[in-house]
Tab-separated table of C-alpha atoms in Angstrom:
chain	number	residue	atom	x	y	z
A	1	UNK	CA	88.193	63.590	-71.665
A	2	UNK	CA	88.484	60.788	-74.207
A	3	UNK	CA	91.623	60.756	-76.333
A	4	UNK	CA	90.713	61.441	-79.964
A	5	UNK	CA	94.025	60.944	-81.797
A	6	UNK	CA	96.283	57.892	-81.464
A	7	UNK	CA	99.623	56.905	-83.009
A	8	UNK	CA	101.015	53.515	-82.039
A	9	UNK	CA	102.094	50.022	-83.023
A	10	UNK	CA	99.551	47.252	-82.490
A	11	UNK	CA	100.534	43.596	-82.045
A	12	UNK	CA	97.836	40.919	-82.102
A	13	UNK	CA	97.723	37.462	-80.546
A	14	UNK	CA	95.029	34.782	-80.497
A	15	UNK	CA	95.256	32.994	-77.148
A	16	UNK	CA	93.475	30.175	-75.344
A	17	UNK	CA	91.675	30.323	-72.025
A	18	UNK	CA	94.633	28.556	-70.409
A	19	UNK	CA	97.151	31.072	-71.802
A	20	UNK	CA	94.921	33.944	-70.709
A	21	UNK	CA	94.768	32.629	-67.146
A	22	UNK	CA	98.537	32.026	-67.116
A	23	UNK	CA	99.628	35.518	-68.194
A	24	UNK	CA	96.976	37.611	-66.448
A	25	UNK	CA	98.531	37.598	-62.926
A	26	UNK	CA	101.825	39.031	-64.209
A	27	UNK	CA	100.046	41.655	-66.299
A	28	UNK	CA	98.067	42.724	-63.221
A	29	UNK	CA	101.344	43.254	-61.341
A	30	UNK	CA	102.670	45.671	-63.959
A	31	UNK	CA	99.493	47.333	-65.169
A	32	UNK	CA	96.192	48.831	-63.999
A	33	UNK	CA	92.683	48.219	-65.256
A	34	UNK	CA	90.965	50.625	-67.623
A	35	UNK	CA	88.380	52.946	-66.073
A	36	UNK	CA	85.646	51.195	-68.075
A	37	UNK	CA	86.375	47.885	-66.309
A	38	UNK	CA	84.224	48.725	-63.296
A	39	UNK	CA	84.701	46.341	-60.360
A	40	UNK	CA	87.164	44.364	-62.451
A	41	UNK	CA	84.499	43.263	-64.938
A	42	UNK	CA	84.690	43.351	-68.722
A	43	UNK	CA	82.858	46.042	-70.654
A	44	UNK	CA	80.994	45.619	-73.925
A	45	UNK	CA	82.091	47.399	-77.101
A	46	UNK	CA	79.561	48.036	-79.868
A	47	UNK	CA	80.966	48.605	-83.365
A	48	UNK	CA	79.326	49.326	-86.696
A	49	UNK	CA	81.772	49.078	-89.600
A	50	UNK	CA	81.511	51.409	-92.576
A	51	UNK	CA	82.532	50.452	-96.105
A	52	UNK	CA	81.616	50.802	-99.762
A	53	UNK	CA	78.880	48.693	-101.347
A	54	UNK	CA	81.511	46.259	-102.643
A	55	UNK	CA	83.449	46.388	-99.361
A	56	UNK	CA	86.538	47.886	-100.945
A	57	UNK	CA	88.135	48.857	-97.607
A	58	UNK	CA	88.129	45.378	-96.104
A	59	UNK	CA	89.063	43.709	-99.390
A	60	UNK	CA	92.127	45.943	-99.599
A	61	UNK	CA	92.971	45.245	-95.961
A	62	UNK	CA	92.692	41.482	-96.461
A	63	UNK	CA	95.068	41.652	-99.429
A	64	UNK	CA	97.812	42.265	-96.810
A	65	UNK	CA	99.112	45.614	-98.105
A	66	UNK	CA	102.557	46.404	-96.743
A	67	UNK	CA	102.264	50.195	-96.877
A	68	UNK	CA	98.757	51.488	-96.177
A	69	UNK	CA	95.242	50.427	-95.197
A	70	UNK	CA	92.297	51.992	-93.418
A	71	UNK	CA	89.012	51.159	-91.709
A	72	UNK	CA	86.036	53.311	-90.777
A	73	UNK	CA	83.669	52.474	-87.944
A	74	UNK	CA	81.202	53.792	-85.415
A	75	UNK	CA	82.087	52.715	-81.860
A	76	UNK	CA	80.155	52.953	-78.620
A	77	UNK	CA	80.549	51.855	-75.011
A	78	UNK	CA	76.805	51.419	-74.715
A	79	UNK	CA	74.123	49.854	-76.937
A	80	UNK	CA	73.564	51.846	-80.115
A	81	UNK	CA	70.460	54.006	-79.893
A	82	UNK	CA	69.540	57.104	-81.974
A	83	UNK	CA	70.687	59.716	-79.431
A	84	UNK	CA	73.526	57.833	-77.757
A	85	UNK	CA	76.979	59.401	-78.059
A	86	UNK	CA	79.322	57.354	-80.231
A	87	UNK	CA	82.743	57.737	-81.789
A	88	UNK	CA	83.054	58.037	-85.553
A	89	UNK	CA	86.561	56.697	-86.201
A	90	UNK	CA	88.974	56.294	-89.054
A	91	UNK	CA	91.837	53.901	-88.405
A	92	UNK	CA	94.794	54.086	-90.773
A	93	UNK	CA	97.910	51.959	-90.791
A	94	UNK	CA	100.998	53.261	-92.573
A	95	UNK	CA	103.754	50.648	-92.574
A	96	UNK	CA	103.817	49.519	-88.922
A	97	UNK	CA	102.281	52.587	-87.276
A	98	UNK	CA	98.546	52.825	-86.643
A	99	UNK	CA	96.887	56.229	-86.545
A	100	UNK	CA	93.351	56.535	-85.221
A	101	UNK	CA	91.300	59.720	-85.329
A	102	UNK	CA	87.796	60.051	-83.967
A	103	UNK	CA	85.102	62.457	-82.896
A	104	UNK	CA	82.018	62.193	-80.738
A	105	UNK	CA	78.605	62.429	-82.377
A	106	UNK	CA	75.192	60.999	-81.685
A	107	UNK	CA	74.490	57.724	-83.447
A	108	UNK	CA	71.926	59.406	-85.700
A	109	UNK	CA	74.394	62.185	-86.582
A	110	UNK	CA	77.077	59.626	-87.443
A	111	UNK	CA	74.748	57.590	-89.679
A	112	UNK	CA	73.520	60.684	-91.508
A	113	UNK	CA	77.084	61.910	-91.991
A	114	UNK	CA	78.158	58.554	-93.443
A	115	UNK	CA	75.140	57.862	-95.631
A	116	UNK	CA	74.427	61.377	-96.911
A	117	UNK	CA	77.836	63.009	-96.560
A	118	UNK	CA	76.571	66.232	-95.026
A	119	UNK	CA	78.694	67.289	-92.031
A	120	UNK	CA	76.761	67.690	-88.789
A	121	UNK	CA	76.183	71.061	-87.162
A	122	UNK	CA	79.169	71.392	-84.848
A	123	UNK	CA	78.472	70.816	-81.166
A	124	UNK	CA	80.688	71.187	-78.099
A	125	UNK	CA	81.236	67.424	-77.895
A	126	UNK	CA	82.627	67.202	-81.449
A	127	UNK	CA	86.206	67.553	-82.660
A	128	UNK	CA	85.953	70.137	-85.495
A	129	UNK	CA	89.208	69.086	-87.155
A	130	UNK	CA	88.228	65.404	-87.280
A	131	UNK	CA	84.754	66.318	-88.568
A	132	UNK	CA	86.427	68.276	-91.391
A	133	UNK	CA	88.711	65.338	-92.170
A	134	UNK	CA	85.728	62.997	-92.351
A	135	UNK	CA	83.956	65.382	-94.709
A	136	UNK	CA	86.872	64.937	-97.121
A	137	UNK	CA	87.010	61.151	-96.614
A	138	UNK	CA	83.283	60.730	-97.211
A	139	UNK	CA	83.484	62.706	-100.450
A	140	UNK	CA	85.813	60.129	-102.011
A	141	UNK	CA	83.350	57.235	-102.053
A	142	UNK	CA	79.761	56.469	-101.195
A	143	UNK	CA	80.025	54.676	-97.865
A	144	UNK	CA	77.387	52.813	-95.906
A	145	UNK	CA	77.095	50.645	-92.766
A	146	UNK	CA	78.008	47.025	-93.408
A	147	UNK	CA	78.433	44.994	-90.211
A	148	UNK	CA	77.927	45.102	-86.457
A	149	UNK	CA	80.648	43.498	-84.327
A	150	UNK	CA	80.317	43.477	-80.531
A	151	UNK	CA	82.598	41.957	-77.908
A	152	UNK	CA	83.641	42.029	-74.258
A	153	UNK	CA	86.903	43.773	-73.378
A	154	UNK	CA	89.315	43.779	-70.465
A	155	UNK	CA	91.902	46.534	-70.864
A	156	UNK	CA	95.072	47.428	-68.975
A	157	UNK	CA	97.330	50.510	-68.880
A	158	UNK	CA	100.928	50.704	-67.700
A	159	UNK	CA	101.389	51.746	-64.067
A	160	UNK	CA	104.128	54.103	-65.215
A	161	UNK	CA	102.282	57.228	-66.415
A	162	UNK	CA	105.165	57.983	-68.788
A	163	UNK	CA	104.442	54.769	-70.678
A	164	UNK	CA	101.718	54.504	-73.313
A	165	UNK	CA	101.619	50.692	-73.112
A	166	UNK	CA	98.095	49.290	-73.321
A	167	UNK	CA	96.983	45.652	-73.439
A	168	UNK	CA	93.461	44.520	-74.282
A	169	UNK	CA	91.718	41.150	-74.204
A	170	UNK	CA	88.600	40.724	-76.360
A	171	UNK	CA	86.211	37.783	-76.081
A	172	UNK	CA	82.667	36.759	-77.035
A	173	UNK	CA	82.918	38.261	-80.523
A	174	UNK	CA	79.452	38.404	-82.072
A	175	UNK	CA	78.673	39.829	-85.523
A	176	UNK	CA	75.716	40.442	-87.783
A	177	UNK	CA	75.379	42.059	-91.157
A	178	UNK	CA	73.731	45.475	-91.249
A	179	UNK	CA	70.008	45.015	-91.850
A	180	UNK	CA	70.133	41.348	-90.830
A	181	UNK	CA	69.213	39.993	-87.393
A	182	UNK	CA	71.183	36.721	-87.643
A	183	UNK	CA	73.995	36.580	-85.074
A	184	UNK	CA	77.317	34.821	-85.670
A	185	UNK	CA	80.226	33.950	-83.386
A	186	UNK	CA	83.565	35.026	-84.882
A	187	UNK	CA	85.867	33.205	-82.454
A	188	UNK	CA	85.685	30.140	-80.226
A	189	UNK	CA	84.031	31.084	-76.951
A	190	UNK	CA	87.128	29.999	-74.986
A	191	UNK	CA	89.539	32.093	-77.081
A	192	UNK	CA	90.705	35.690	-76.721
A	193	UNK	CA	92.152	38.347	-79.006
A	194	UNK	CA	95.038	39.966	-77.171
A	195	UNK	CA	96.421	43.264	-78.450
A	196	UNK	CA	99.560	45.023	-77.263
A	197	UNK	CA	99.524	48.710	-78.158
A	198	UNK	CA	102.400	51.149	-77.803
A	199	UNK	CA	104.481	53.519	-79.876
A	200	UNK	CA	107.589	51.945	-78.294
A	201	UNK	CA	108.940	48.407	-78.173
A	202	UNK	CA	107.239	46.146	-75.647
A	203	UNK	CA	108.961	45.971	-72.232
A	204	UNK	CA	111.295	43.103	-71.357
A	205	UNK	CA	108.990	41.656	-68.691
A	206	UNK	CA	106.189	41.327	-71.246
A	207	UNK	CA	108.418	39.816	-73.937
A	208	UNK	CA	109.696	37.209	-71.448
A	209	UNK	CA	106.159	36.469	-70.258
A	210	UNK	CA	104.813	35.874	-73.759
A	211	UNK	CA	107.782	33.707	-74.683
A	212	UNK	CA	107.457	31.605	-71.522
A	213	UNK	CA	103.759	30.967	-72.206
A	214	UNK	CA	104.248	30.317	-75.943
A	215	UNK	CA	102.144	33.310	-76.949
A	216	UNK	CA	103.087	34.286	-80.501
A	217	UNK	CA	101.876	36.997	-82.853
A	218	UNK	CA	98.942	35.988	-85.003
A	219	UNK	CA	96.998	38.193	-87.366
A	220	UNK	CA	93.263	38.395	-86.723
A	221	UNK	CA	90.859	40.934	-88.181
A	222	UNK	CA	87.415	41.091	-86.586
A	223	UNK	CA	85.870	42.803	-89.585
A	224	UNK	CA	87.902	40.644	-91.975
A	225	UNK	CA	86.574	37.490	-90.322
A	226	UNK	CA	83.018	38.790	-90.575
A	227	UNK	CA	83.605	39.665	-94.232
A	228	UNK	CA	84.910	36.158	-94.986
A	229	UNK	CA	81.837	34.683	-93.310
A	230	UNK	CA	79.603	36.949	-95.418
A	231	UNK	CA	81.297	35.801	-98.614
A	232	UNK	CA	80.480	32.202	-97.779
A	233	UNK	CA	76.779	32.876	-97.202
A	234	UNK	CA	75.879	35.867	-99.374
A	235	UNK	CA	76.081	34.918	-103.039
A	236	UNK	CA	74.571	38.259	-104.063
A	237	UNK	CA	77.543	40.325	-102.925
A	238	UNK	CA	79.020	41.381	-106.261
A	239	UNK	CA	82.392	43.079	-106.588
A	240	UNK	CA	83.381	45.511	-109.295
């Protein structure tokens, strides 16, 4: 069963192809591949970000708030089709801790929930508590889909089952505005977004590995980068 509630710290790094190749062997020694990485291959993530008409959520996030920020998105491990099961997620960061809550719905159910605000009829695959929380969230503002962002992911989990350490590598980031078919690359094709996720401090072996390969923390927001690109090309996007 998919985990529906997360609490953890998330550290981001933008790394080159050479750095990726240098650190991967050591990571493979200490960690195992995610179940979605069948035969050791990357899997594709499909995301549709949700925001207000003036993109208030991402504007607040890009202002670098020190206390609180949130994002809402629809996420799928398969191409988005009307009846495909997707996750409707809200991701909140309070100080340094990220909390993510999500529930399964069909893509059509998620879109109707977001755009109209009417909660779906509860099904066995839904999390009733998260659906109720979203009903409250979606009452605050009128939200709508804003941008698709898809990318390839390689993910690792700690071999020690007592550890919640997770490391992901994202590449081939492609975006397009909702309702627009033009595709845009958000990152150089030879670059990766590396994320280290854990409620605890990172282990010593990982800290030494990153230091030895000159891998340093670097902020990168996929949706924020897409939003900045939109600002440069869409002169009709008016903010209140």
